[in-house]
């Protein structure tokens, strides 16, 4: 599942007070530093009395719920001291230690997790989990999130330890190595059956397995022999959101170890479970919760808030899995270049390509070899197309892009589970947009509901992103990426539905492409606008390209692309704009248009600045290096090619 790598969504953490301090502080408008309580914590967790150690660890767990709590804790040696208590003789102390460490790892950044690893949390954690190899039984198989920790401290300790292991392995290669060396996958597998261990424990185990099975041959060698047993879990009847969430998580593990992939006997079962997971619409349920909890409704809730959270989390994962299914391993979706000009034709303006590595990945770029544009060629297996169509997975994905009404958005932050539901819905929406992006690139137009549905989706996204307040970075990136993919699909299929678009409709998009502080969003807008321009050029007769309403749109589009190409702070975003200009004006029917917009003179004016920025930024281009080099090598040749063709109109 490595195509979309998302930082995990936090579940309900260890809250010894029963009420999140962070929520209380937010409601009261307070900002409290946790550092003041750390000295007291250290005194208590080193006490000879078990009750004092539990008290200190519970305080540490509460401090870790604060926004800056985890970062403050790892600056001390409290992680090492708390880790040692994972082997305390008292089961209550072990529970409190596992819960506190889980909170620190869940609330902190990758740097916090690495600091925990350096403070030797892994050894005691592995020893603790190793104790669960022996035969034991849970006091209850119905251990839900609301159950008191005193009901079954040994089971709760295992759940917190599993979440801690998951957090560590997600961020730390060293943690993954310890996981493999200690054979902890066997411990996890032993506790995977919800019928034996309860849903809370089984789901924690399944989520941890999903993490540690990705690109991990050691875990894969253990999981493959028992893969049919895992298939048995997803074949069971699934009626409750927790059951569906669990089954979807197991599917992710099976796909990680390349079992149940397309072509296998169980692949249709995988798609069926994903479709079942995505079938319920969480928005009416969230609206019902907001209405009932605020005293405006009075109807009985059809789903508890905890079940609703499981539903949304399961749908997030289902969309991530579906998105990866629609983006086969090794297929490049980001950039394609369908034109190239000989960079050696303009040696006076450009440096030789001495800084291009000799490796295969960029070999031959100086010779201007074109990069194959195969974005329109679907590499998905027939059974993927068949299953997505049969189970209406595109329609189900599209439904998850929607968001609650404004009155619900205002009510949720004041309710107990409201902030958590609101956050999870935001992530669900982002995952749906990412999935929509991959589907638009991989599926045929008819499988996407046709041109009219795609265009109406594009319009809705444009309103959401460019006419309403949309401050979330991930949502902006996902939405503009989906819009770009939709336009690319319409362009590849030569749909004429966009031919009537006006420059007024594009104004807000142009504004965002220039002023948005997020480089990825500016790049997505630039590519999208360029694709629109190319589509108009392709579908418009030569005489109409340089006159009337089409000329107005193309002229405004060109102005926008030049503004980005000349002034964007990021060289690679400028390169996107210049590459799009070359693409749009490579069509010979644009020769007169090129003359009217002074294309060649303006490109010549941009060359020196682009060259200077390349010298300044070439050491930190990262993944965008191929794009910048391609534009650098194509621009001079394009000017020499297009210049005479546009120049002939200056004589008429």
Short mmCIF file of N, CA, C and O in Angstrom, two decimals, residues 273-396:
data_model
loop_
_atom_site.label_atom_id
_atom_site.label_comp_id
_atom_site.label_asym_id
_atom_site.label_seq_id
_atom_site.Cartn_x
_atom_site.Cartn_y
_atom_site.Cartn_z
N UNK A 273 -15.88 -6.07 0.10
CA UNK A 273 -15.77 -5.55 1.47
C UNK A 273 -15.55 -4.04 1.44
O UNK A 273 -16.14 -3.29 2.23
N UNK A 274 -14.69 -3.56 0.53
CA UNK A 274 -14.47 -2.12 0.41
C UNK A 274 -15.77 -1.40 0.07
O UNK A 274 -16.07 -0.33 0.62
N UNK A 275 -16.54 -1.98 -0.84
CA UNK A 275 -17.82 -1.36 -1.21
C UNK A 275 -18.79 -1.33 -0.03
O UNK A 275 -19.50 -0.35 0.18
N UNK A 276 -18.81 -2.42 0.75
CA UNK A 276 -19.67 -2.47 1.93
C UNK A 276 -19.23 -1.44 2.96
O UNK A 276 -20.06 -0.78 3.60
N UNK A 277 -17.91 -1.29 3.12
CA UNK A 277 -17.38 -0.30 4.05
C UNK A 277 -17.76 1.12 3.63
O UNK A 277 -18.05 1.98 4.47
N UNK A 278 -17.77 1.37 2.33
CA UNK A 278 -18.04 2.72 1.82
C UNK A 278 -19.52 3.00 1.61
O UNK A 278 -19.89 4.14 1.29
N UNK A 279 -20.36 2.00 1.78
CA UNK A 279 -21.79 2.17 1.51
C UNK A 279 -22.47 3.18 2.43
O UNK A 279 -23.18 4.07 1.96
N UNK A 280 -22.31 3.10 3.76
CA UNK A 280 -23.03 4.05 4.63
C UNK A 280 -22.55 5.49 4.40
O UNK A 280 -21.36 5.73 4.18
N UNK A 281 -23.46 6.41 4.49
CA UNK A 281 -23.14 7.82 4.39
C UNK A 281 -23.03 8.38 5.81
O UNK A 281 -24.03 8.44 6.53
N UNK A 282 -21.84 8.79 6.24
CA UNK A 282 -21.69 9.26 7.62
C UNK A 282 -22.29 10.64 7.87
O UNK A 282 -22.56 11.00 9.02
N UNK A 283 -22.55 11.43 6.82
CA UNK A 283 -23.00 12.80 7.04
C UNK A 283 -24.36 12.88 7.74
O UNK A 283 -24.52 13.66 8.69
N UNK A 284 -25.37 12.10 7.32
CA UNK A 284 -26.64 12.16 8.07
C UNK A 284 -26.48 11.71 9.52
O UNK A 284 -27.16 12.24 10.41
N UNK A 285 -25.58 10.77 9.76
CA UNK A 285 -25.36 10.29 11.12
C UNK A 285 -24.68 11.36 11.98
O UNK A 285 -25.03 11.54 13.15
N UNK A 286 -23.71 12.07 11.37
CA UNK A 286 -23.07 13.16 12.09
C UNK A 286 -24.08 14.28 12.36
O UNK A 286 -24.11 14.87 13.45
N UNK A 287 -24.90 14.58 11.38
CA UNK A 287 -25.93 15.60 11.55
C UNK A 287 -26.90 15.21 12.67
O UNK A 287 -27.30 16.05 13.49
N UNK A 288 -27.27 13.94 12.69
CA UNK A 288 -28.16 13.45 13.74
C UNK A 288 -27.52 13.57 15.12
O UNK A 288 -28.17 14.00 16.08
N UNK A 289 -26.22 13.23 15.20
CA UNK A 289 -25.52 13.36 16.47
C UNK A 289 -25.48 14.82 16.92
O UNK A 289 -25.74 15.14 18.08
N UNK A 290 -25.17 15.73 16.00
CA UNK A 290 -25.09 17.15 16.35
C UNK A 290 -26.45 17.67 16.79
O UNK A 290 -26.56 18.46 17.74
N UNK A 291 -27.51 17.23 16.12
CA UNK A 291 -28.85 17.70 16.45
C UNK A 291 -29.31 17.17 17.80
O UNK A 291 -29.80 17.91 18.65
N UNK A 292 -29.13 15.87 18.03
CA UNK A 292 -29.58 15.26 19.28
C UNK A 292 -28.78 15.75 20.47
O UNK A 292 -29.32 16.02 21.54
N UNK A 293 -27.47 15.87 20.29
CA UNK A 293 -26.62 16.27 21.40
C UNK A 293 -26.83 17.71 21.81
O UNK A 293 -26.57 18.09 22.94
N UNK A 294 -27.30 18.53 20.86
CA UNK A 294 -27.54 19.94 21.17
C UNK A 294 -28.96 20.19 21.64
O UNK A 294 -29.35 21.32 21.90
N UNK A 295 -29.76 19.11 21.72
CA UNK A 295 -31.13 19.24 22.22
C UNK A 295 -32.12 19.72 21.19
O UNK A 295 -33.24 20.08 21.54
N UNK A 296 -31.72 19.68 19.89
CA UNK A 296 -32.63 20.18 18.85
C UNK A 296 -33.43 19.06 18.19
O UNK A 296 -34.34 19.33 17.42
N UNK A 297 -33.03 17.82 18.46
CA UNK A 297 -33.67 16.72 17.74
C UNK A 297 -34.64 15.96 18.59
O UNK A 297 -35.85 16.13 18.52
N UNK A 298 -34.09 15.07 19.40
CA UNK A 298 -34.95 14.27 20.24
C UNK A 298 -35.09 12.85 19.75
O UNK A 298 -35.63 12.00 20.45
N UNK A 299 -34.64 12.56 18.55
CA UNK A 299 -34.70 11.20 18.03
C UNK A 299 -33.55 10.39 18.60
O UNK A 299 -32.51 10.92 18.97
N UNK A 300 -33.73 9.08 18.65
CA UNK A 300 -32.71 8.20 19.19
C UNK A 300 -31.59 8.02 18.16
O UNK A 300 -31.85 7.82 16.98
N UNK A 301 -30.35 8.11 18.61
CA UNK A 301 -29.21 7.96 17.70
C UNK A 301 -29.17 6.55 17.14
O UNK A 301 -29.26 5.57 17.87
N UNK A 302 -29.06 6.43 15.81
CA UNK A 302 -29.01 5.11 15.18
C UNK A 302 -27.63 4.49 15.27
O UNK A 302 -27.47 3.31 14.98
N UNK A 303 -26.63 5.27 15.66
CA UNK A 303 -25.26 4.77 15.80
C UNK A 303 -24.57 5.57 16.90
O UNK A 303 -24.67 6.79 16.94
N UNK A 304 -23.88 4.89 17.78
CA UNK A 304 -23.18 5.61 18.85
C UNK A 304 -22.03 6.42 18.26
O UNK A 304 -21.53 6.10 17.17
N UNK A 305 -21.58 7.46 18.96
CA UNK A 305 -20.44 8.23 18.45
C UNK A 305 -19.20 7.36 18.23
O UNK A 305 -18.45 7.58 17.27
N UNK A 306 -18.97 6.35 19.11
CA UNK A 306 -17.81 5.47 18.93
C UNK A 306 -17.96 4.65 17.66
O UNK A 306 -16.98 4.47 16.90
N UNK A 307 -19.16 4.14 17.39
CA UNK A 307 -19.38 3.38 16.16
C UNK A 307 -19.22 4.28 14.94
O UNK A 307 -18.68 3.86 13.90
N UNK A 308 -19.68 5.51 15.06
CA UNK A 308 -19.55 6.46 13.95
C UNK A 308 -18.08 6.75 13.66
O UNK A 308 -17.68 6.86 12.49
N UNK A 309 -17.26 6.86 14.70
CA UNK A 309 -15.83 7.07 14.49
C UNK A 309 -15.20 5.87 13.79
O UNK A 309 -14.36 6.02 12.89
N UNK A 310 -15.60 4.65 14.19
CA UNK A 310 -15.10 3.45 13.51
C UNK A 310 -15.52 3.45 12.04
O UNK A 310 -14.74 3.05 11.16
N UNK A 311 -16.75 3.87 11.77
CA UNK A 311 -17.22 3.93 10.39
C UNK A 311 -16.36 4.86 9.56
O UNK A 311 -15.92 4.51 8.45
N UNK A 312 -16.10 6.05 10.08
CA UNK A 312 -15.33 7.04 9.32
C UNK A 312 -13.88 6.58 9.16
O UNK A 312 -13.30 6.70 8.07
N UNK A 313 -13.28 6.04 10.22
CA UNK A 313 -11.90 5.56 10.12
C UNK A 313 -11.80 4.41 9.12
O UNK A 313 -10.84 4.33 8.34
N UNK A 314 -12.79 3.51 9.14
CA UNK A 314 -12.78 2.41 8.18
C UNK A 314 -12.92 2.91 6.76
O UNK A 314 -12.28 2.38 5.83
N UNK A 315 -13.74 3.93 6.56
CA UNK A 315 -13.90 4.48 5.21
C UNK A 315 -12.64 5.21 4.75
O UNK A 315 -12.29 5.16 3.56
N UNK A 316 -11.96 5.87 5.67
CA UNK A 316 -10.67 6.48 5.32
C UNK A 316 -9.72 5.43 4.76
O UNK A 316 -9.08 5.62 3.72
N UNK A 317 -9.60 4.32 5.47
CA UNK A 317 -8.68 3.26 5.05
C UNK A 317 -9.14 2.61 3.75
O UNK A 317 -8.32 2.32 2.88
N UNK A 318 -10.45 2.41 3.61
CA UNK A 318 -10.97 1.82 2.38
C UNK A 318 -10.64 2.69 1.17
O UNK A 318 -10.27 2.18 0.10
N UNK A 319 -10.74 4.00 1.33
CA UNK A 319 -10.40 4.91 0.23
C UNK A 319 -8.91 4.89 -0.08
O UNK A 319 -8.50 4.98 -1.24
N UNK A 320 -8.09 4.78 0.97
CA UNK A 320 -6.65 4.69 0.74
C UNK A 320 -6.31 3.42 -0.03
O UNK A 320 -5.51 3.44 -0.97
N UNK A 321 -6.92 2.31 0.36
CA UNK A 321 -6.67 1.04 -0.33
C UNK A 321 -7.15 1.12 -1.77
O UNK A 321 -6.44 0.71 -2.70
N UNK A 322 -8.35 1.64 -1.98
CA UNK A 322 -8.89 1.75 -3.32
C UNK A 322 -8.04 2.66 -4.19
O UNK A 322 -7.81 2.39 -5.38
N UNK A 323 -7.56 3.75 -3.60
CA UNK A 323 -6.68 4.66 -4.34
C UNK A 323 -5.42 3.96 -4.79
O UNK A 323 -4.95 4.13 -5.92
N UNK A 324 -4.85 3.14 -3.92
CA UNK A 324 -3.63 2.41 -4.28
C UNK A 324 -3.90 1.33 -5.33
O UNK A 324 -3.06 1.07 -6.18
N UNK A 325 -5.07 0.71 -5.27
CA UNK A 325 -5.44 -0.27 -6.30
C UNK A 325 -5.50 0.41 -7.66
O UNK A 325 -5.13 -0.18 -8.68
N UNK A 326 -5.95 1.66 -7.69
CA UNK A 326 -6.07 2.41 -8.94
C UNK A 326 -4.77 3.08 -9.36
O UNK A 326 -4.73 3.80 -10.36
N UNK A 327 -3.72 2.88 -8.60
CA UNK A 327 -2.41 3.45 -8.93
C UNK A 327 -1.38 2.35 -8.82
O UNK A 327 -0.68 2.24 -7.81
N UNK A 328 -1.25 1.48 -9.84
CA UNK A 328 -0.36 0.32 -9.75
C UNK A 328 1.06 0.72 -9.42
O UNK A 328 1.53 1.79 -9.79
N UNK A 329 1.76 -0.17 -8.71
CA UNK A 329 3.14 0.07 -8.29
C UNK A 329 4.00 0.38 -9.50
O UNK A 329 3.96 -0.29 -10.51
N UNK A 330 4.79 1.45 -9.39
CA UNK A 330 5.73 1.79 -10.44
C UNK A 330 5.17 2.71 -11.50
O UNK A 330 5.89 3.22 -12.34
N UNK A 331 3.84 2.94 -11.51
CA UNK A 331 3.26 3.82 -12.52
C UNK A 331 3.42 5.25 -12.10
O UNK A 331 3.02 5.64 -11.02
N UNK A 332 3.99 6.08 -12.95
CA UNK A 332 4.22 7.49 -12.62
C UNK A 332 3.00 8.30 -13.01
O UNK A 332 2.57 8.31 -14.15
N UNK A 333 2.44 8.98 -12.00
CA UNK A 333 1.24 9.77 -12.25
C UNK A 333 1.48 11.26 -12.22
O UNK A 333 0.61 12.04 -12.56
N UNK A 334 2.67 11.69 -11.78
CA UNK A 334 2.84 13.09 -11.46
C UNK A 334 3.03 13.98 -12.68
O UNK A 334 2.32 14.94 -12.89
N UNK A 335 4.02 13.65 -13.51
CA UNK A 335 4.33 14.55 -14.61
C UNK A 335 4.58 13.74 -15.88
O UNK A 335 5.20 12.68 -15.85
N UNK A 336 4.12 14.26 -16.99
CA UNK A 336 4.43 13.67 -18.28
C UNK A 336 4.81 14.80 -19.22
O UNK A 336 4.30 15.91 -19.13
N UNK A 337 5.70 14.50 -20.13
CA UNK A 337 6.18 15.50 -21.08
C UNK A 337 6.03 14.93 -22.47
O UNK A 337 6.65 13.92 -22.82
N UNK A 338 5.19 15.55 -23.28
CA UNK A 338 4.92 15.00 -24.61
C UNK A 338 5.56 15.86 -25.70
O UNK A 338 5.13 15.86 -26.83
N UNK A 339 6.57 16.60 -25.33
CA UNK A 339 7.29 17.38 -26.32
C UNK A 339 8.74 17.51 -25.86
O UNK A 339 9.04 17.42 -24.69
N UNK A 340 9.64 17.68 -26.78
CA UNK A 340 11.04 17.91 -26.44
C UNK A 340 11.72 18.59 -27.60
O UNK A 340 11.43 18.32 -28.76
N UNK A 341 12.62 19.50 -27.29
CA UNK A 341 13.35 20.23 -28.31
C UNK A 341 14.83 20.10 -28.02
O UNK A 341 15.24 19.96 -26.87
N UNK A 342 15.64 20.15 -29.03
CA UNK A 342 17.07 19.91 -28.90
C UNK A 342 17.74 21.02 -28.12
O UNK A 342 17.82 22.15 -28.59
N UNK A 343 18.22 20.70 -26.93
CA UNK A 343 18.84 21.74 -26.10
C UNK A 343 20.17 22.20 -26.70
O UNK A 343 20.63 23.29 -26.43
N UNK A 344 20.78 21.37 -27.54
CA UNK A 344 22.07 21.75 -28.12
C UNK A 344 21.92 22.83 -29.18
O UNK A 344 22.91 23.39 -29.64
N UNK A 345 20.67 23.14 -29.57
CA UNK A 345 20.48 24.16 -30.59
C UNK A 345 20.61 25.57 -30.03
O UNK A 345 20.59 26.52 -30.76
N UNK A 346 20.76 25.69 -28.73
CA UNK A 346 20.81 27.02 -28.11
C UNK A 346 21.92 27.07 -27.08
O UNK A 346 21.74 27.50 -25.97
N UNK A 347 23.11 26.62 -27.50
CA UNK A 347 24.20 26.47 -26.55
C UNK A 347 24.67 27.79 -25.98
O UNK A 347 25.25 27.84 -24.89
N UNK A 348 24.44 28.90 -26.70
CA UNK A 348 24.90 30.19 -26.20
C UNK A 348 24.10 30.64 -24.98
O UNK A 348 24.60 31.40 -24.16
N UNK A 349 22.84 30.17 -24.89
CA UNK A 349 21.98 30.62 -23.80
C UNK A 349 22.03 29.69 -22.59
O UNK A 349 21.72 30.10 -21.49
N UNK A 350 22.34 28.42 -22.81
CA UNK A 350 22.24 27.46 -21.71
C UNK A 350 23.57 26.77 -21.48
O UNK A 350 24.35 26.54 -22.39
N UNK A 351 23.79 26.40 -20.23
CA UNK A 351 24.98 25.63 -19.88
C UNK A 351 24.89 24.25 -20.49
O UNK A 351 23.83 23.74 -20.81
N UNK A 352 26.05 23.61 -20.64
CA UNK A 352 26.05 22.20 -20.97
C UNK A 352 25.43 21.44 -19.81
O UNK A 352 25.34 21.92 -18.69
N UNK A 353 25.01 20.21 -20.05
CA UNK A 353 24.33 19.43 -19.02
C UNK A 353 25.31 18.68 -18.15
O UNK A 353 25.13 17.51 -17.85
N UNK A 354 26.37 19.40 -17.71
CA UNK A 354 27.40 18.70 -16.94
C UNK A 354 26.93 18.29 -15.56
O UNK A 354 27.52 17.43 -14.93
N UNK A 355 25.84 18.89 -15.07
CA UNK A 355 25.39 18.55 -13.73
C UNK A 355 24.34 17.45 -13.72
O UNK A 355 23.78 17.13 -12.70
N UNK A 356 24.06 16.85 -14.89
CA UNK A 356 23.13 15.74 -14.93
C UNK A 356 23.86 14.46 -14.58
O UNK A 356 24.90 14.16 -15.16
N UNK A 357 23.38 13.67 -13.62
CA UNK A 357 24.07 12.45 -13.25
C UNK A 357 24.14 11.49 -14.42
O UNK A 357 23.33 11.54 -15.35
N UNK A 358 25.09 10.58 -14.34
CA UNK A 358 25.28 9.62 -15.42
C UNK A 358 24.40 8.40 -15.25
O UNK A 358 24.44 7.48 -16.05
N UNK A 359 23.56 8.38 -14.20
CA UNK A 359 22.69 7.24 -13.95
C UNK A 359 21.61 7.13 -15.00
O UNK A 359 21.34 8.02 -15.79
N UNK A 360 20.91 5.99 -15.01
CA UNK A 360 19.92 5.70 -16.03
C UNK A 360 18.73 6.62 -15.97
O UNK A 360 18.08 6.87 -16.97
N UNK A 361 18.41 7.17 -14.77
CA UNK A 361 17.15 7.86 -14.62
C UNK A 361 17.07 9.13 -15.45
O UNK A 361 15.99 9.57 -15.82
N UNK A 362 18.23 9.76 -15.78
CA UNK A 362 18.17 10.97 -16.58
C UNK A 362 19.08 10.88 -17.81
O UNK A 362 19.40 11.87 -18.42
N UNK A 363 19.46 9.66 -18.14
CA UNK A 363 20.35 9.47 -19.27
C UNK A 363 19.67 9.94 -20.55
O UNK A 363 18.53 9.61 -20.84
N UNK A 364 20.39 10.70 -21.33
CA UNK A 364 19.90 11.12 -22.63
C UNK A 364 19.05 12.37 -22.61
O UNK A 364 18.57 12.79 -23.64
N UNK A 365 18.87 12.98 -21.48
CA UNK A 365 18.01 14.16 -21.44
C UNK A 365 18.59 15.33 -22.21
O UNK A 365 17.88 16.14 -22.75
N UNK A 366 19.92 15.42 -22.26
CA UNK A 366 20.54 16.53 -22.98
C UNK A 366 20.29 16.44 -24.47
O UNK A 366 20.38 17.41 -25.17
N UNK A 367 20.01 15.23 -24.94
CA UNK A 367 19.74 15.07 -26.36
C UNK A 367 18.29 15.38 -26.69
O UNK A 367 17.87 15.22 -27.83
N UNK A 368 17.53 15.75 -25.68
CA UNK A 368 16.15 16.15 -25.93
C UNK A 368 15.24 14.99 -26.24
O UNK A 368 14.27 15.15 -26.96
N UNK A 369 15.50 13.79 -25.70
CA UNK A 369 14.65 12.65 -25.97
C UNK A 369 13.30 12.86 -25.30
O UNK A 369 13.22 13.21 -24.14
N UNK A 370 12.22 12.62 -26.01
CA UNK A 370 10.90 12.82 -25.41
C UNK A 370 10.61 11.76 -24.38
O UNK A 370 11.02 10.62 -24.50
N UNK A 371 9.88 12.17 -23.36
CA UNK A 371 9.41 11.23 -22.36
C UNK A 371 8.03 10.78 -22.76
O UNK A 371 7.14 11.59 -23.02
N UNK A 372 7.81 9.49 -22.82
CA UNK A 372 6.57 8.95 -23.35
C UNK A 372 5.38 9.38 -22.50
O UNK A 372 5.40 9.27 -21.28
N UNK A 373 4.36 9.85 -23.14
CA UNK A 373 3.13 10.24 -22.45
C UNK A 373 2.15 9.08 -22.53
O UNK A 373 1.47 8.90 -23.51
N UNK A 374 2.09 8.31 -21.44
CA UNK A 374 1.19 7.17 -21.43
C UNK A 374 0.11 7.34 -20.38
O UNK A 374 -0.45 6.38 -19.88
N UNK A 375 -0.18 8.62 -20.03
CA UNK A 375 -1.16 8.85 -18.98
C UNK A 375 -2.53 8.33 -19.35
O UNK A 375 -3.34 8.00 -18.49
N UNK A 376 -2.80 8.26 -20.67
CA UNK A 376 -4.12 7.81 -21.08
C UNK A 376 -4.22 6.31 -21.22
O UNK A 376 -5.27 5.78 -21.54
N UNK A 377 -3.11 5.59 -21.02
CA UNK A 377 -3.11 4.14 -21.14
C UNK A 377 -3.36 3.52 -19.77
O UNK A 377 -2.54 3.65 -18.88
N UNK A 378 -4.46 2.84 -19.62
CA UNK A 378 -4.77 2.22 -18.34
C UNK A 378 -3.97 0.95 -18.18
O UNK A 378 -3.94 0.09 -19.07
N UNK A 379 -3.29 0.83 -17.06
CA UNK A 379 -2.53 -0.38 -16.76
C UNK A 379 -3.25 -1.25 -15.74
O UNK A 379 -2.67 -2.20 -15.23
N UNK A 380 -4.49 -0.92 -15.43
CA UNK A 380 -5.23 -1.70 -14.47
C UNK A 380 -5.71 -3.01 -15.09
O UNK A 380 -6.06 -3.07 -16.27
N UNK A 381 -5.73 -4.06 -14.27
CA UNK A 381 -6.19 -5.36 -14.74
C UNK A 381 -7.69 -5.29 -15.04
O UNK A 381 -8.43 -4.50 -14.43
N UNK A 382 -8.17 -6.12 -15.95
CA UNK A 382 -9.61 -6.10 -16.29
C UNK A 382 -10.51 -6.32 -15.09
O UNK A 382 -11.59 -5.72 -14.99
N UNK A 383 -10.08 -7.19 -14.14
CA UNK A 383 -10.93 -7.45 -12.99
C UNK A 383 -11.05 -6.23 -12.08
O UNK A 383 -12.02 -6.11 -11.34
N UNK A 384 -10.06 -5.32 -12.14
CA UNK A 384 -10.16 -4.08 -11.37
C UNK A 384 -11.25 -3.19 -11.97
O UNK A 384 -12.12 -2.68 -11.26
N UNK A 385 -11.19 -3.03 -13.28
CA UNK A 385 -12.23 -2.25 -13.96
C UNK A 385 -13.61 -2.84 -13.70
O UNK A 385 -14.57 -2.12 -13.38
N UNK A 386 -13.71 -4.16 -13.84
CA UNK A 386 -14.99 -4.83 -13.66
C UNK A 386 -15.53 -4.65 -12.24
O UNK A 386 -16.71 -4.34 -12.04
N UNK A 387 -14.65 -4.84 -11.26
CA UNK A 387 -15.09 -4.74 -9.87
C UNK A 387 -15.48 -3.33 -9.49
O UNK A 387 -16.49 -3.12 -8.79
N UNK A 388 -14.70 -2.34 -9.91
CA UNK A 388 -15.02 -0.95 -9.59
C UNK A 388 -16.36 -0.55 -10.18
O UNK A 388 -17.16 0.14 -9.54
N UNK A 389 -16.62 -1.01 -11.40
CA UNK A 389 -17.89 -0.70 -12.04
C UNK A 389 -19.04 -1.46 -11.37
O UNK A 389 -20.10 -0.88 -11.08
N UNK A 390 -18.82 -2.75 -11.09
CA UNK A 390 -19.89 -3.58 -10.53
C UNK A 390 -20.32 -3.09 -9.15
O UNK A 390 -21.52 -3.08 -8.83
N UNK A 391 -19.36 -2.68 -8.33
CA UNK A 391 -19.66 -2.27 -6.96
C UNK A 391 -19.86 -0.75 -6.83
O UNK A 391 -19.95 -0.24 -5.70
N UNK A 392 -19.91 -0.05 -7.96
CA UNK A 392 -20.18 1.41 -7.95
C UNK A 392 -19.20 2.15 -7.04
O UNK A 392 -19.58 3.06 -6.30
N UNK A 393 -17.94 1.78 -7.12
CA UNK A 393 -16.96 2.35 -6.19
C UNK A 393 -16.64 3.80 -6.51
O UNK A 393 -16.30 4.57 -5.61
N UNK A 394 -16.74 4.19 -7.78
CA UNK A 394 -16.48 5.60 -8.09
C UNK A 394 -17.58 6.48 -7.49
O UNK A 394 -17.29 7.53 -6.88
N UNK A 395 -18.83 6.07 -7.63
CA UNK A 395 -19.93 6.86 -7.06
C UNK A 395 -19.82 6.93 -5.55
O UNK A 395 -20.08 7.99 -4.94
N UNK A 396 -19.43 5.83 -4.92
CA UNK A 396 -19.28 5.82 -3.46
C UNK A 396 -18.14 6.75 -3.03
O UNK A 396 -18.24 7.43 -2.00
#
